[in-house]
Short mmCIF file of C-alpha atoms in Angstrom, two decimals:
data_model
loop_
_atom_site.label_atom_id
_atom_site.label_comp_id
_atom_site.label_asym_id
_atom_site.label_seq_id
_atom_site.Cartn_x
_atom_site.Cartn_y
_atom_site.Cartn_z
CA UNK A 1 -27.29 -8.48 -6.57
CA UNK A 2 -26.22 -12.00 -5.63
CA UNK A 3 -24.46 -13.18 -2.46
CA UNK A 4 -21.00 -13.12 -4.05
CA UNK A 5 -21.34 -9.46 -5.03
CA UNK A 6 -22.64 -8.59 -1.55
CA UNK A 7 -19.66 -10.34 0.06
CA UNK A 8 -17.26 -8.39 -2.18
CA UNK A 9 -18.91 -5.09 -1.25
CA UNK A 10 -18.84 -5.99 2.46
CA UNK A 11 -15.13 -6.88 2.22
CA UNK A 12 -14.34 -3.57 0.50
CA UNK A 13 -16.27 -1.60 3.11
CA UNK A 14 -14.50 -3.37 5.99
CA UNK A 15 -11.07 -2.91 4.43
CA UNK A 16 -11.76 0.78 3.81
CA UNK A 17 -12.89 1.27 7.40
CA UNK A 18 -9.73 -0.39 8.69
CA UNK A 19 -7.53 1.88 6.54
CA UNK A 20 -9.38 5.00 7.65
CA UNK A 21 -9.04 4.14 11.35
CA UNK A 22 -5.28 3.61 11.06
CA UNK A 23 -4.84 6.70 8.89
CA UNK A 24 -5.80 8.94 11.79
CA UNK A 25 -3.41 7.53 14.37
CA UNK A 26 0.18 8.53 14.99
CA UNK A 27 2.82 6.71 16.96
CA UNK A 28 5.99 7.81 18.70
CA UNK A 29 8.55 6.14 20.92
CA UNK A 30 10.47 7.97 23.63
CA UNK A 31 11.61 8.12 27.23
CA UNK A 32 9.23 9.51 29.85
CA UNK A 33 10.48 12.67 31.53
CA UNK A 34 7.44 13.19 33.78
CA UNK A 35 3.95 11.86 34.50
CA UNK A 36 1.36 14.22 35.97
CA UNK A 37 -1.68 12.37 37.33
CA UNK A 38 -3.50 15.63 38.16
CA UNK A 39 -3.48 16.85 34.55
CA UNK A 40 -3.41 13.33 33.02
CA UNK A 41 -0.32 14.11 30.97
CA UNK A 42 2.90 12.36 30.02
CA UNK A 43 5.95 14.38 29.02
CA UNK A 44 8.72 12.77 26.99
CA UNK A 45 12.39 13.77 27.21
CA UNK A 46 11.98 15.20 23.69
CA UNK A 47 9.67 17.84 25.20
CA UNK A 48 6.47 16.50 23.71
CA UNK A 49 3.53 16.40 26.12
CA UNK A 50 0.58 14.08 25.58
CA UNK A 51 -2.79 14.28 27.32
CA UNK A 52 -4.28 10.88 28.13
CA UNK A 53 -7.59 10.07 26.47
CA UNK A 54 -10.40 8.98 28.75
CA UNK A 55 -9.86 5.41 29.93
CA UNK A 56 -6.09 5.29 29.30
CA UNK A 57 -4.34 3.78 32.32
CA UNK A 58 -0.62 4.10 32.97
CA UNK A 59 0.52 0.89 34.63
CA UNK A 60 4.22 0.85 35.44
CA UNK A 61 4.87 4.04 33.46
CA UNK A 62 7.14 6.48 35.27
CA UNK A 63 10.06 8.81 34.56
CA UNK A 64 12.82 6.92 32.75
CA UNK A 65 10.49 4.35 31.16
CA UNK A 66 10.80 3.93 27.39
CA UNK A 67 7.28 4.02 25.96
CA UNK A 68 5.30 3.85 22.76
CA UNK A 69 2.59 6.51 22.56
CA UNK A 70 -0.27 6.09 20.12
CA UNK A 71 -2.10 9.37 19.56
CA UNK A 72 -4.80 10.91 17.43
CA UNK A 73 -3.13 12.55 14.42
CA UNK A 74 -3.07 16.31 14.60
CA UNK A 75 -3.52 16.30 18.37
CA UNK A 76 -1.59 15.41 21.50
CA UNK A 77 -4.33 13.07 22.78
CA UNK A 78 -2.73 9.74 23.71
CA UNK A 79 -5.04 6.78 23.09
CA UNK A 80 -2.42 4.27 24.28
CA UNK A 81 0.80 4.48 26.28
CA UNK A 82 2.76 1.26 26.72
CA UNK A 83 6.21 0.36 27.98
CA UNK A 84 8.70 -0.83 25.37
CA UNK A 85 10.83 -3.81 26.30
#
């Protein structure tokens, strides 16, 4: 196998990995109804409750804030919560 073929294979592997990682993430936008630091949860006005993944920090997120929540598909584990401008 020459270098060109190896580069093609490496590019395919990287592209596949990128597609797989995004395939397992969901995203929702909503308004925060409540934040519970004790249980590490964020509840949206829609009634959905997300549990914060380890390391997720809520800076400036409080009731009434419009947020984007990125979560692991099939779960309610939030991997990112950010304010929407």
